[in-house]
Amino acid sequence: MPIASDPSSDTESPDDEQAVPMLACHRLSPRPCVNQALVEELKPLREFRFLRYGTHAKESISYATAVSCIIGTPFKIETVEQAAKIPKVGEKLTLKIQEFLEYGFIKESRYAKANELYERGVRTLEDLRRAMNRKRIDSYLKYYDDLQEKIPRSEVESILAFVELQLNRIKPGFKTLLCGGYRRGKEFSNDVDILITYPHRDGEERGVLQALVERMQQKNLIPEDGILTLTTCGTDRIITPNRSATLLDALDKALIIFRHPANGTTRVRDKYRRVDLVVTTWREWGSAVVGWTGSTQFERDLRRHAKRIDLKFDSGGIRDRTTDEPVEAVTEKDVFRVLGLDYIPPEMRNADP
Ligand code: OXD
Ligand code: MN
Ligand code: MN
């Protein structure tokens, strides 16, 4: 594995030429991967655990990590022995893989797929759980059908164009980047993740998110109950530097429901789409890009990797764990370099099914 340059990256059997690194930031995760059929079969089992235990429970995370290791396995798994050597793949999962190798499917997975909860859409239930107050749940339900739909790349781009049009009216000179699944090359996204900054002009971004959201509301591009979360910690931190100076991931964020107008398109009616607007200083741009590109497991493993080398990573920046001092990394490549990692292109960060 050329990517496993970090000596601290543990593999199940370091002598084995085919050993799979434990962390997603030490390996490549393409979509589709060579074991995609197996991954598809394991996906409902993984999502069933998310539902049963919650996304942050260790039962869920260990399963997700095992599936992620299978995604990062560069060779086709053809024997039980190969499966058993993959990091995090325990006895029970090995048996499931054996079943898959013999029959081409996993019985329990088919049951899980047929499960009513699964049919209702894990993503939305998760979103609902995340949505902590009643108002948010209500607005979610109102736009439920639209929000269930996956968003094609062309529409993601069209939504960015709408946002840029508004930004141009507020303060030109910005730079945007579509992150999330779109940046990792997915044909269809669950939502639209837009990062915004002002290159080389730290401070220019201050207050921009608030202005953007207000403008979009005035234009009726965000329904009345369409702001799920609005935090302006980044701006607040700049205005009052000492109060929350150690806050990590203190980016300005608006998680909204966007009304995507139908006029000028072939659609017969407007559609409601989930959009995340994230404003960052130029200084934190690299970390924000890495943090908002995902996938979830990739980010989780990146944080674990950073911890091992006594750093703290998240989309708000990199810090020294001991001194809490920020470590500079303006570009995405800087982030990988500072973390002592080989650069992994976004389309190789698909560490979740
Ligand atoms: C998505 C993603 O699909 O970010 O929205 O993965
Ligand atoms: Mn996304
Ligand atoms: Mn998002």
mmCIF file of C-alpha atoms and ligand atoms in Angstrom:
data_model
loop_
_atom_site.group_PDB
_atom_site.id
_atom_site.type_symbol
_atom_site.label_atom_id
_atom_site.label_comp_id
_atom_site.label_asym_id
_atom_site.label_seq_id
_atom_site.Cartn_x
_atom_site.Cartn_y
_atom_site.Cartn_z
ATOM 1 C CA MET A 1 0.000 0.000 0.000
ATOM 2 C CA PRO A 2 1.808 3.126 -1.145
ATOM 3 C CA ILE A 3 -0.562 5.314 0.806
ATOM 4 C CA ALA A 4 0.369 3.900 4.226
ATOM 5 C CA SER A 5 3.366 6.121 4.718
ATOM 6 C CA ASP A 6 2.625 6.724 8.355
ATOM 7 C CA PRO A 7 4.580 4.265 10.511
ATOM 8 C CA SER A 8 1.958 4.470 13.257
ATOM 9 C CA SER A 9 -0.736 3.113 10.937
ATOM 10 C CA ASP A 10 -1.524 -0.321 12.208
ATOM 11 C CA THR A 11 -2.435 -3.035 9.801
ATOM 12 C CA GLU A 12 -3.718 -6.423 10.766
ATOM 13 C CA SER A 13 -0.612 -8.204 9.462
ATOM 14 C CA PRO A 14 2.132 -5.773 8.526
ATOM 15 C CA ASP A 15 4.173 -8.465 6.803
ATOM 16 C CA ASP A 16 1.378 -9.309 4.479
ATOM 17 C CA GLU A 17 1.708 -7.522 1.182
ATOM 18 C CA GLN A 18 -2.080 -7.329 0.976
ATOM 19 C CA ALA A 19 -2.601 -6.006 4.485
ATOM 20 C CA VAL A 20 -5.320 -3.367 4.754
ATOM 21 C CA PRO A 21 -4.507 -0.281 6.852
ATOM 22 C CA MET A 22 -6.856 0.275 9.761
ATOM 23 C CA LEU A 23 -7.633 3.957 9.095
ATOM 24 C CA ALA A 24 -9.346 5.330 6.000
ATOM 25 C CA CYS A 25 -6.792 8.156 5.784
ATOM 26 C CA HIS A 26 -4.066 5.550 5.155
ATOM 27 C CA ARG A 27 -5.780 3.862 2.233
ATOM 28 C CA LEU A 28 -7.840 4.565 -0.876
ATOM 29 C CA SER A 29 -11.634 4.300 -0.834
ATOM 30 C CA PRO A 30 -13.016 4.450 -4.376
ATOM 31 C CA ARG A 31 -16.692 4.128 -5.281
ATOM 32 C CA PRO A 32 -17.440 1.592 -6.567
ATOM 33 C CA CYS A 33 -14.764 -0.460 -4.831
ATOM 34 C CA VAL A 34 -13.656 -3.943 -5.933
ATOM 35 C CA ASN A 35 -15.876 -5.499 -3.271
ATOM 36 C CA GLN A 36 -18.902 -3.313 -4.016
ATOM 37 C CA ALA A 37 -21.384 -6.218 -4.232
ATOM 38 C CA LEU A 38 -20.409 -7.354 -0.737
ATOM 39 C CA VAL A 39 -20.515 -3.768 0.550
ATOM 40 C CA GLU A 40 -24.052 -3.354 -0.850
ATOM 41 C CA GLU A 41 -25.068 -6.490 1.001
ATOM 42 C CA LEU A 42 -23.585 -5.234 4.290
ATOM 43 C CA LYS A 43 -25.020 -1.746 3.957
ATOM 44 C CA PRO A 44 -28.523 -2.564 5.288
ATOM 45 C CA LEU A 45 -26.975 -4.346 8.286
ATOM 46 C CA ARG A 46 -24.864 -1.292 9.001
ATOM 47 C CA GLU A 47 -27.836 1.036 8.713
ATOM 48 C CA PHE A 48 -29.957 -1.238 10.849
ATOM 49 C CA ARG A 49 -27.373 -0.831 13.611
ATOM 50 C CA PHE A 50 -27.460 2.924 13.210
ATOM 51 C CA LEU A 51 -31.187 2.784 13.768
ATOM 52 C CA ARG A 52 -31.105 0.380 16.657
ATOM 53 C CA TYR A 53 -28.181 1.809 18.626
ATOM 54 C CA GLY A 54 -27.830 5.334 17.244
ATOM 55 C CA THR A 55 -25.105 6.613 14.940
ATOM 56 C CA HIS A 56 -22.648 7.363 17.737
ATOM 57 C CA ALA A 57 -22.915 4.061 19.617
ATOM 58 C CA LYS A 58 -19.855 1.862 19.632
ATOM 59 C CA GLU A 59 -21.856 -1.043 18.158
ATOM 60 C CA SER A 60 -22.653 1.144 15.162
ATOM 61 C CA ILE A 61 -19.205 2.662 14.790
ATOM 62 C CA SER A 62 -17.355 -0.642 14.972
ATOM 63 C CA TYR A 63 -19.605 -2.091 12.276
ATOM 64 C CA ALA A 64 -19.248 1.001 10.105
ATOM 65 C CA THR A 65 -15.482 0.820 10.573
ATOM 66 C CA ALA A 66 -15.400 -2.829 9.499
ATOM 67 C CA VAL A 67 -17.467 -2.094 6.382
ATOM 68 C CA SER A 68 -15.172 0.830 5.697
ATOM 69 C CA CYS A 69 -12.125 -1.484 5.900
ATOM 70 C CA ILE A 70 -13.796 -3.734 3.331
ATOM 71 C CA ILE A 71 -14.326 -0.702 1.078
ATOM 72 C CA GLY A 72 -10.612 0.060 1.463
ATOM 73 C CA THR A 73 -9.529 -3.501 0.627
ATOM 74 C CA PRO A 74 -7.737 -3.183 -2.718
ATOM 75 C CA PHE A 75 -8.209 -6.818 -3.805
ATOM 76 C CA LYS A 76 -11.331 -8.863 -4.368
ATOM 77 C CA ILE A 77 -12.160 -10.900 -1.276
ATOM 78 C CA GLU A 78 -12.492 -14.476 -2.459
ATOM 79 C CA THR A 79 -11.790 -16.578 0.606
ATOM 80 C CA VAL A 80 -12.823 -16.597 4.250
ATOM 81 C CA GLU A 81 -9.154 -16.442 5.227
ATOM 82 C CA GLN A 82 -8.734 -13.179 3.346
ATOM 83 C CA ALA A 83 -11.866 -11.767 5.005
ATOM 84 C CA ALA A 84 -10.718 -12.736 8.496
ATOM 85 C CA LYS A 85 -7.481 -10.782 8.034
ATOM 86 C CA ILE A 86 -9.201 -7.482 7.309
ATOM 87 C CA PRO A 87 -8.978 -5.101 10.278
ATOM 88 C CA LYS A 88 -12.128 -4.886 12.444
ATOM 89 C CA VAL A 89 -13.741 -7.840 10.670
ATOM 90 C CA GLY A 90 -14.576 -10.168 13.560
ATOM 91 C CA GLU A 91 -15.890 -13.699 13.701
ATOM 92 C CA LYS A 92 -19.549 -12.879 13.140
ATOM 93 C CA LEU A 93 -18.871 -10.665 10.185
ATOM 94 C CA THR A 94 -16.503 -13.234 8.733
ATOM 95 C CA LEU A 95 -19.375 -15.727 8.824
ATOM 96 C CA LYS A 96 -21.597 -13.280 6.965
ATOM 97 C CA ILE A 97 -18.900 -12.793 4.350
ATOM 98 C CA GLN A 98 -18.611 -16.563 4.054
ATOM 99 C CA GLU A 99 -22.355 -16.715 3.411
ATOM 100 C CA PHE A 100 -21.950 -14.053 0.742
ATOM 101 C CA LEU A 101 -19.065 -15.901 -0.891
ATOM 102 C CA GLU A 102 -21.137 -19.087 -1.021
ATOM 103 C CA TYR A 103 -24.566 -17.799 -1.972
ATOM 104 C CA GLY A 104 -24.028 -14.321 -3.341
ATOM 105 C CA PHE A 105 -26.221 -12.756 -0.658
ATOM 106 C CA ILE A 106 -26.663 -12.515 3.113
ATOM 107 C CA LYS A 107 -30.015 -13.638 4.455
ATOM 108 C CA GLU A 108 -30.069 -11.265 7.418
ATOM 109 C CA SER A 109 -29.342 -8.378 5.115
ATOM 110 C CA ARG A 110 -32.418 -9.168 3.043
ATOM 111 C CA TYR A 111 -34.530 -9.145 6.220
ATOM 112 C CA ALA A 112 -33.057 -5.827 7.256
ATOM 113 C CA LYS A 113 -33.782 -4.397 3.841
ATOM 114 C CA ALA A 114 -37.394 -5.438 4.106
ATOM 115 C CA ASN A 115 -37.622 -3.937 7.563
ATOM 116 C CA GLU A 116 -40.160 -1.191 7.700
ATOM 117 C CA LEU A 117 -37.828 1.229 9.425
ATOM 118 C CA TYR A 118 -35.276 0.792 6.721
ATOM 119 C CA GLU A 119 -37.909 1.364 4.087
ATOM 120 C CA ARG A 120 -38.830 4.616 5.791
ATOM 121 C CA GLY A 121 -35.351 5.875 5.141
ATOM 122 C CA VAL A 122 -32.576 5.840 7.692
ATOM 123 C CA ARG A 123 -31.169 9.136 6.596
ATOM 124 C CA THR A 124 -34.313 10.992 7.352
ATOM 125 C CA LEU A 125 -34.767 9.302 10.700
ATOM 126 C CA GLU A 126 -31.232 10.181 11.563
ATOM 127 C CA ASP A 127 -31.852 13.694 10.463
ATOM 128 C CA LEU A 128 -34.963 13.752 12.588
ATOM 129 C CA ARG A 129 -33.024 12.555 15.598
ATOM 130 C CA ARG A 130 -30.487 15.261 14.959
ATOM 131 C CA ALA A 131 -33.221 17.783 14.619
ATOM 132 C CA MET A 132 -33.784 18.427 18.242
ATOM 133 C CA ASN A 133 -36.802 20.604 18.414
ATOM 134 C CA ARG A 134 -40.352 20.181 17.292
ATOM 135 C CA LYS A 135 -40.209 23.033 14.810
ATOM 136 C CA ARG A 136 -37.426 21.354 12.905
ATOM 137 C CA ILE A 137 -39.219 18.026 12.816
ATOM 138 C CA ASP A 138 -42.367 19.712 11.526
ATOM 139 C CA SER A 139 -40.584 21.458 8.708
ATOM 140 C CA TYR A 140 -38.821 18.260 7.825
ATOM 141 C CA LEU A 141 -42.089 16.415 7.553
ATOM 142 C CA LYS A 142 -43.589 19.144 5.415
ATOM 143 C CA TYR A 143 -40.852 18.752 2.811
ATOM 144 C CA TYR A 144 -40.330 15.045 3.449
ATOM 145 C CA ASP A 145 -40.938 13.756 -0.088
ATOM 146 C CA ASP A 146 -38.611 16.259 -1.719
ATOM 147 C CA LEU A 147 -35.923 15.756 0.922
ATOM 148 C CA GLN A 148 -36.006 12.005 0.340
ATOM 149 C CA GLU A 149 -34.953 12.480 -3.270
ATOM 150 C CA LYS A 150 -31.322 12.289 -4.211
ATOM 151 C CA ILE A 151 -29.939 15.353 -5.968
ATOM 152 C CA PRO A 152 -28.186 14.939 -9.335
ATOM 153 C CA ARG A 153 -24.918 16.753 -9.956
ATOM 154 C CA SER A 154 -26.429 19.210 -12.424
ATOM 155 C CA GLU A 155 -28.939 20.339 -9.820
ATOM 156 C CA VAL A 156 -26.237 20.664 -7.163
ATOM 157 C CA GLU A 157 -24.409 23.001 -9.561
ATOM 158 C CA SER A 158 -27.569 24.950 -10.283
ATOM 159 C CA ILE A 159 -28.175 25.486 -6.549
ATOM 160 C CA LEU A 160 -24.617 26.787 -6.170
ATOM 161 C CA ALA A 161 -25.300 29.254 -8.998
ATOM 162 C CA PHE A 162 -28.317 30.607 -7.064
ATOM 163 C CA VAL A 163 -26.219 31.057 -3.948
ATOM 164 C CA GLU A 164 -23.401 32.751 -5.852
ATOM 165 C CA LEU A 165 -25.837 35.178 -7.407
ATOM 166 C CA GLN A 166 -26.899 36.303 -3.938
ATOM 167 C CA LEU A 167 -23.327 36.432 -2.656
ATOM 168 C CA ASN A 168 -22.362 38.673 -5.542
ATOM 169 C CA ARG A 169 -24.976 41.170 -4.381
ATOM 170 C CA ILE A 170 -23.735 41.016 -0.811
ATOM 171 C CA LYS A 171 -19.969 41.061 -1.202
ATOM 172 C CA PRO A 172 -18.107 40.023 -4.364
ATOM 173 C CA GLY A 173 -14.628 38.523 -4.248
ATOM 174 C CA PHE A 174 -15.666 35.273 -2.617
ATOM 175 C CA LYS A 175 -14.585 31.763 -3.491
ATOM 176 C CA THR A 176 -16.965 28.805 -3.207
ATOM 177 C CA LEU A 177 -16.494 25.068 -3.313
ATOM 178 C CA LEU A 178 -19.039 22.271 -3.517
ATOM 179 C CA CYS A 179 -18.001 19.699 -0.941
ATOM 180 C CA GLY A 180 -19.646 16.546 0.478
ATOM 181 C CA GLY A 181 -20.611 13.645 -1.735
ATOM 182 C CA TYR A 182 -20.564 15.854 -4.831
ATOM 183 C CA ARG A 183 -16.864 16.537 -4.416
ATOM 184 C CA ARG A 184 -16.200 12.858 -3.833
ATOM 185 C CA GLY A 185 -17.716 12.213 -7.249
ATOM 186 C CA LYS A 186 -21.141 10.875 -6.248
ATOM 187 C CA GLU A 187 -23.694 10.998 -9.046
ATOM 188 C CA PHE A 188 -26.449 11.776 -6.557
ATOM 189 C CA SER A 189 -26.128 13.674 -3.285
ATOM 190 C CA ASN A 190 -28.296 13.716 -0.199
ATOM 191 C CA ASP A 191 -27.786 17.420 0.248
ATOM 192 C CA VAL A 192 -25.688 20.288 -1.076
ATOM 193 C CA ASP A 193 -22.618 21.303 0.935
ATOM 194 C CA ILE A 194 -21.304 24.744 -0.041
ATOM 195 C CA LEU A 195 -18.135 26.252 1.407
ATOM 196 C CA ILE A 196 -17.554 29.995 1.125
ATOM 197 C CA THR A 197 -14.461 32.101 1.822
ATOM 198 C CA TYR A 198 -12.659 35.320 0.809
ATOM 199 C CA PRO A 199 -9.167 34.330 -0.388
ATOM 200 C CA HIS A 200 -6.289 36.131 1.328
ATOM 201 C CA ARG A 201 -8.703 38.496 3.060
ATOM 202 C CA ASP A 202 -9.335 37.178 6.537
ATOM 203 C CA GLY A 203 -12.148 39.074 8.202
ATOM 204 C CA GLU A 204 -13.961 39.836 4.926
ATOM 205 C CA GLU A 205 -16.198 36.825 5.527
ATOM 206 C CA ARG A 206 -17.478 38.262 8.789
ATOM 207 C CA GLY A 207 -21.260 38.677 8.807
ATOM 208 C CA VAL A 208 -21.622 37.334 5.273
ATOM 209 C CA LEU A 209 -23.572 34.228 6.258
ATOM 210 C CA GLN A 210 -26.152 36.203 8.207
ATOM 211 C CA ALA A 211 -26.572 38.569 5.252
ATOM 212 C CA LEU A 212 -26.819 35.668 2.816
ATOM 213 C CA VAL A 213 -29.489 33.881 4.813
ATOM 214 C CA GLU A 214 -31.519 37.084 5.246
ATOM 215 C CA ARG A 215 -31.311 37.833 1.550
ATOM 216 C CA MET A 216 -32.349 34.324 0.586
ATOM 217 C CA GLN A 217 -35.287 34.572 2.980
ATOM 218 C CA GLN A 218 -36.350 37.869 1.439
ATOM 219 C CA LYS A 219 -36.168 36.269 -2.013
ATOM 220 C CA ASN A 220 -38.320 33.455 -0.718
ATOM 221 C CA LEU A 221 -35.572 30.934 -1.431
ATOM 222 C CA ILE A 222 -35.771 29.662 2.149
ATOM 223 C CA PRO A 223 -39.245 28.857 3.497
ATOM 224 C CA GLU A 224 -40.262 30.425 6.778
ATOM 225 C CA ASP A 225 -39.406 27.325 8.775
ATOM 226 C CA GLY A 226 -36.479 26.373 6.554
ATOM 227 C CA ILE A 227 -33.595 27.389 8.797
ATOM 228 C CA LEU A 228 -32.729 24.231 10.723
ATOM 229 C CA THR A 229 -29.568 25.635 12.298
ATOM 230 C CA LEU A 230 -27.797 28.959 12.074
ATOM 231 C CA THR A 231 -24.542 29.408 13.976
ATOM 232 C CA THR A 232 -22.134 32.273 13.543
ATOM 233 C CA CYS A 233 -19.422 31.164 15.982
ATOM 234 C CA GLY A 234 -16.655 32.091 13.538
ATOM 235 C CA THR A 235 -17.841 35.673 13.277
ATOM 236 C CA ASP A 236 -18.548 35.869 17.019
ATOM 237 C CA ARG A 237 -15.090 34.537 17.755
ATOM 238 C CA ILE A 238 -13.489 37.205 15.631
ATOM 239 C CA ILE A 239 -15.505 39.948 17.273
ATOM 240 C CA THR A 240 -14.798 38.672 20.794
ATOM 241 C CA PRO A 241 -11.522 36.816 20.391
ATOM 242 C CA ASN A 242 -10.984 35.678 23.946
ATOM 243 C CA ARG A 243 -14.376 34.427 24.855
ATOM 244 C CA SER A 244 -14.416 31.422 22.560
ATOM 245 C CA ALA A 245 -10.891 31.397 21.217
ATOM 246 C CA THR A 246 -10.462 27.694 21.821
ATOM 247 C CA LEU A 247 -13.694 26.677 20.139
ATOM 248 C CA LEU A 248 -13.017 24.104 17.489
ATOM 249 C CA ASP A 249 -15.006 23.932 14.288
ATOM 250 C CA ALA A 250 -16.152 27.464 14.904
ATOM 251 C CA LEU A 251 -17.221 28.074 11.328
ATOM 252 C CA ASP A 252 -20.337 30.041 10.423
ATOM 253 C CA LYS A 253 -22.934 27.496 9.363
ATOM 254 C CA ALA A 254 -26.494 27.601 8.089
ATOM 255 C CA LEU A 255 -28.257 24.301 7.592
ATOM 256 C CA ILE A 256 -31.276 25.188 5.554
ATOM 257 C CA ILE A 257 -34.078 23.977 3.353
ATOM 258 C CA PHE A 258 -33.717 25.680 -0.007
ATOM 259 C CA ARG A 259 -36.605 26.220 -2.375
ATOM 260 C CA HIS A 260 -35.196 25.495 -5.777
ATOM 261 C CA PRO A 261 -37.411 27.359 -8.254
ATOM 262 C CA ALA A 262 -38.721 25.451 -11.273
ATOM 263 C CA ASN A 263 -38.762 28.366 -13.698
ATOM 264 C CA GLY A 264 -36.137 28.052 -16.368
ATOM 265 C CA THR A 265 -35.972 24.286 -15.860
ATOM 266 C CA THR A 266 -37.878 21.255 -17.145
ATOM 267 C CA ARG A 267 -39.345 20.617 -13.680
ATOM 268 C CA VAL A 268 -43.052 21.238 -13.213
ATOM 269 C CA ARG A 269 -42.760 22.585 -9.693
ATOM 270 C CA ASP A 270 -40.267 23.984 -7.188
ATOM 271 C CA LYS A 271 -38.286 21.466 -5.145
ATOM 272 C CA TYR A 272 -37.107 21.686 -1.573
ATOM 273 C CA ARG A 273 -33.500 20.637 -1.024
ATOM 274 C CA ARG A 274 -31.262 20.447 2.020
ATOM 275 C CA VAL A 275 -28.367 22.873 1.687
ATOM 276 C CA ASP A 276 -25.497 23.466 4.108
ATOM 277 C CA LEU A 277 -23.867 26.874 3.773
ATOM 278 C CA VAL A 278 -20.511 27.142 5.521
ATOM 279 C CA VAL A 279 -18.462 30.327 5.711
ATOM 280 C CA THR A 280 -14.812 30.130 6.714
ATOM 281 C CA THR A 281 -11.819 32.403 7.047
ATOM 282 C CA TRP A 282 -9.116 31.916 4.442
ATOM 283 C CA ARG A 283 -6.773 30.736 7.193
ATOM 284 C CA GLU A 284 -9.067 27.804 7.961
ATOM 285 C CA TRP A 285 -9.994 27.059 4.360
ATOM 286 C CA GLY A 286 -7.878 23.895 4.017
ATOM 287 C CA SER A 287 -9.308 22.322 7.157
ATOM 288 C CA ALA A 288 -12.833 23.335 6.219
ATOM 289 C CA VAL A 289 -12.455 21.752 2.773
ATOM 290 C CA VAL A 290 -11.101 18.501 4.208
ATOM 291 C CA GLY A 291 -13.684 18.470 6.992
ATOM 292 C CA TRP A 292 -16.667 19.121 4.720
ATOM 293 C CA THR A 293 -15.614 16.734 1.968
ATOM 294 C CA GLY A 294 -16.045 13.625 4.143
ATOM 295 C CA SER A 295 -16.952 10.871 4.044
ATOM 296 C CA THR A 296 -18.006 10.443 7.672
ATOM 297 C CA GLN A 297 -15.727 7.488 8.309
ATOM 298 C CA PHE A 298 -12.838 9.238 6.582
ATOM 299 C CA GLU A 299 -13.278 12.192 8.955
ATOM 300 C CA ARG A 300 -13.541 9.930 11.972
ATOM 301 C CA ASP A 301 -10.325 8.158 11.037
ATOM 302 C CA LEU A 302 -8.584 11.430 10.286
ATOM 303 C CA ARG A 303 -9.369 12.612 13.810
ATOM 304 C CA ARG A 304 -8.072 9.355 15.227
ATOM 305 C CA HIS A 305 -4.896 9.693 13.180
ATOM 306 C CA ALA A 306 -4.395 13.300 14.320
ATOM 307 C CA LYS A 307 -4.815 12.268 17.945
ATOM 308 C CA ARG A 308 -2.056 9.698 17.585
ATOM 309 C CA ILE A 309 0.382 12.391 16.542
ATOM 310 C CA ASP A 310 -0.810 14.740 19.269
ATOM 311 C CA LEU A 311 -2.812 17.044 17.045
ATOM 312 C CA LYS A 312 -6.485 17.874 16.952
ATOM 313 C CA PHE A 313 -8.198 18.053 13.605
ATOM 314 C CA ASP A 314 -11.603 19.260 12.599
ATOM 315 C CA SER A 315 -13.142 21.475 9.962
ATOM 316 C CA GLY A 316 -12.383 24.562 12.077
ATOM 317 C CA GLY A 317 -8.622 23.934 11.982
ATOM 318 C CA ILE A 318 -5.708 21.921 13.310
ATOM 319 C CA ARG A 319 -4.395 22.398 16.826
ATOM 320 C CA ASP A 320 -1.611 21.077 18.971
ATOM 321 C CA ARG A 321 -3.185 18.879 21.622
ATOM 322 C CA THR A 322 -0.764 19.905 24.322
ATOM 323 C CA THR A 323 -0.555 23.644 23.797
ATOM 324 C CA ASP A 324 -3.886 24.140 22.003
ATOM 325 C CA GLU A 325 -1.998 26.369 19.552
ATOM 326 C CA PRO A 326 -3.352 26.455 15.994
ATOM 327 C CA VAL A 327 -1.174 24.818 13.328
ATOM 328 C CA GLU A 328 -1.293 26.586 9.986
ATOM 329 C CA ALA A 329 -2.663 24.724 6.955
ATOM 330 C CA VAL A 330 -4.222 27.008 4.349
ATOM 331 C CA THR A 331 -4.761 24.517 1.541
ATOM 332 C CA GLU A 332 -6.138 21.020 1.554
ATOM 333 C CA LYS A 333 -2.717 19.653 0.639
ATOM 334 C CA ASP A 334 -1.240 21.568 3.596
ATOM 335 C CA VAL A 335 -3.672 19.716 5.869
ATOM 336 C CA PHE A 336 -2.470 16.324 4.638
ATOM 337 C CA ARG A 337 1.149 17.447 4.912
ATOM 338 C CA VAL A 338 0.767 18.787 8.456
ATOM 339 C CA LEU A 339 -0.929 15.532 9.435
ATOM 340 C CA GLY A 340 1.963 13.566 7.895
ATOM 341 C CA LEU A 341 -0.271 11.893 5.322
ATOM 342 C CA ASP A 342 0.013 11.212 1.621
ATOM 343 C CA TYR A 343 -2.563 13.289 -0.223
ATOM 344 C CA ILE A 344 -5.733 11.354 -0.992
ATOM 345 C CA PRO A 345 -7.948 12.813 -3.725
ATOM 346 C CA PRO A 346 -11.616 13.405 -2.748
ATOM 347 C CA GLU A 347 -12.913 10.597 -4.953
ATOM 348 C CA MET A 348 -10.783 8.174 -2.933
ATOM 349 C CA ARG A 349 -12.348 9.269 0.359
ATOM 350 C CA ASN A 350 -15.599 7.330 -0.106
ATOM 351 C CA ALA A 351 -15.043 5.361 3.086
ATOM 352 C CA ASP A 352 -18.775 4.862 3.719
ATOM 353 C CA PRO A 353 -21.114 2.748 1.566
HETATM 354 C C1 OXD B 1 -24.075 13.515 0.459
HETATM 355 C C2 OXD B 1 -22.760 13.410 1.100
HETATM 356 O O1 OXD B 1 -24.495 12.590 -0.256
HETATM 357 O O2 OXD B 1 -22.254 14.455 1.551
HETATM 358 O O3 OXD B 1 -24.728 14.531 0.641
HETATM 359 O O4 OXD B 1 -22.221 12.297 1.189
HETATM 360 MN MN MN B 2 -23.672 16.052 1.960
HETATM 361 MN MN MN B 3 -24.447 18.336 4.518
#
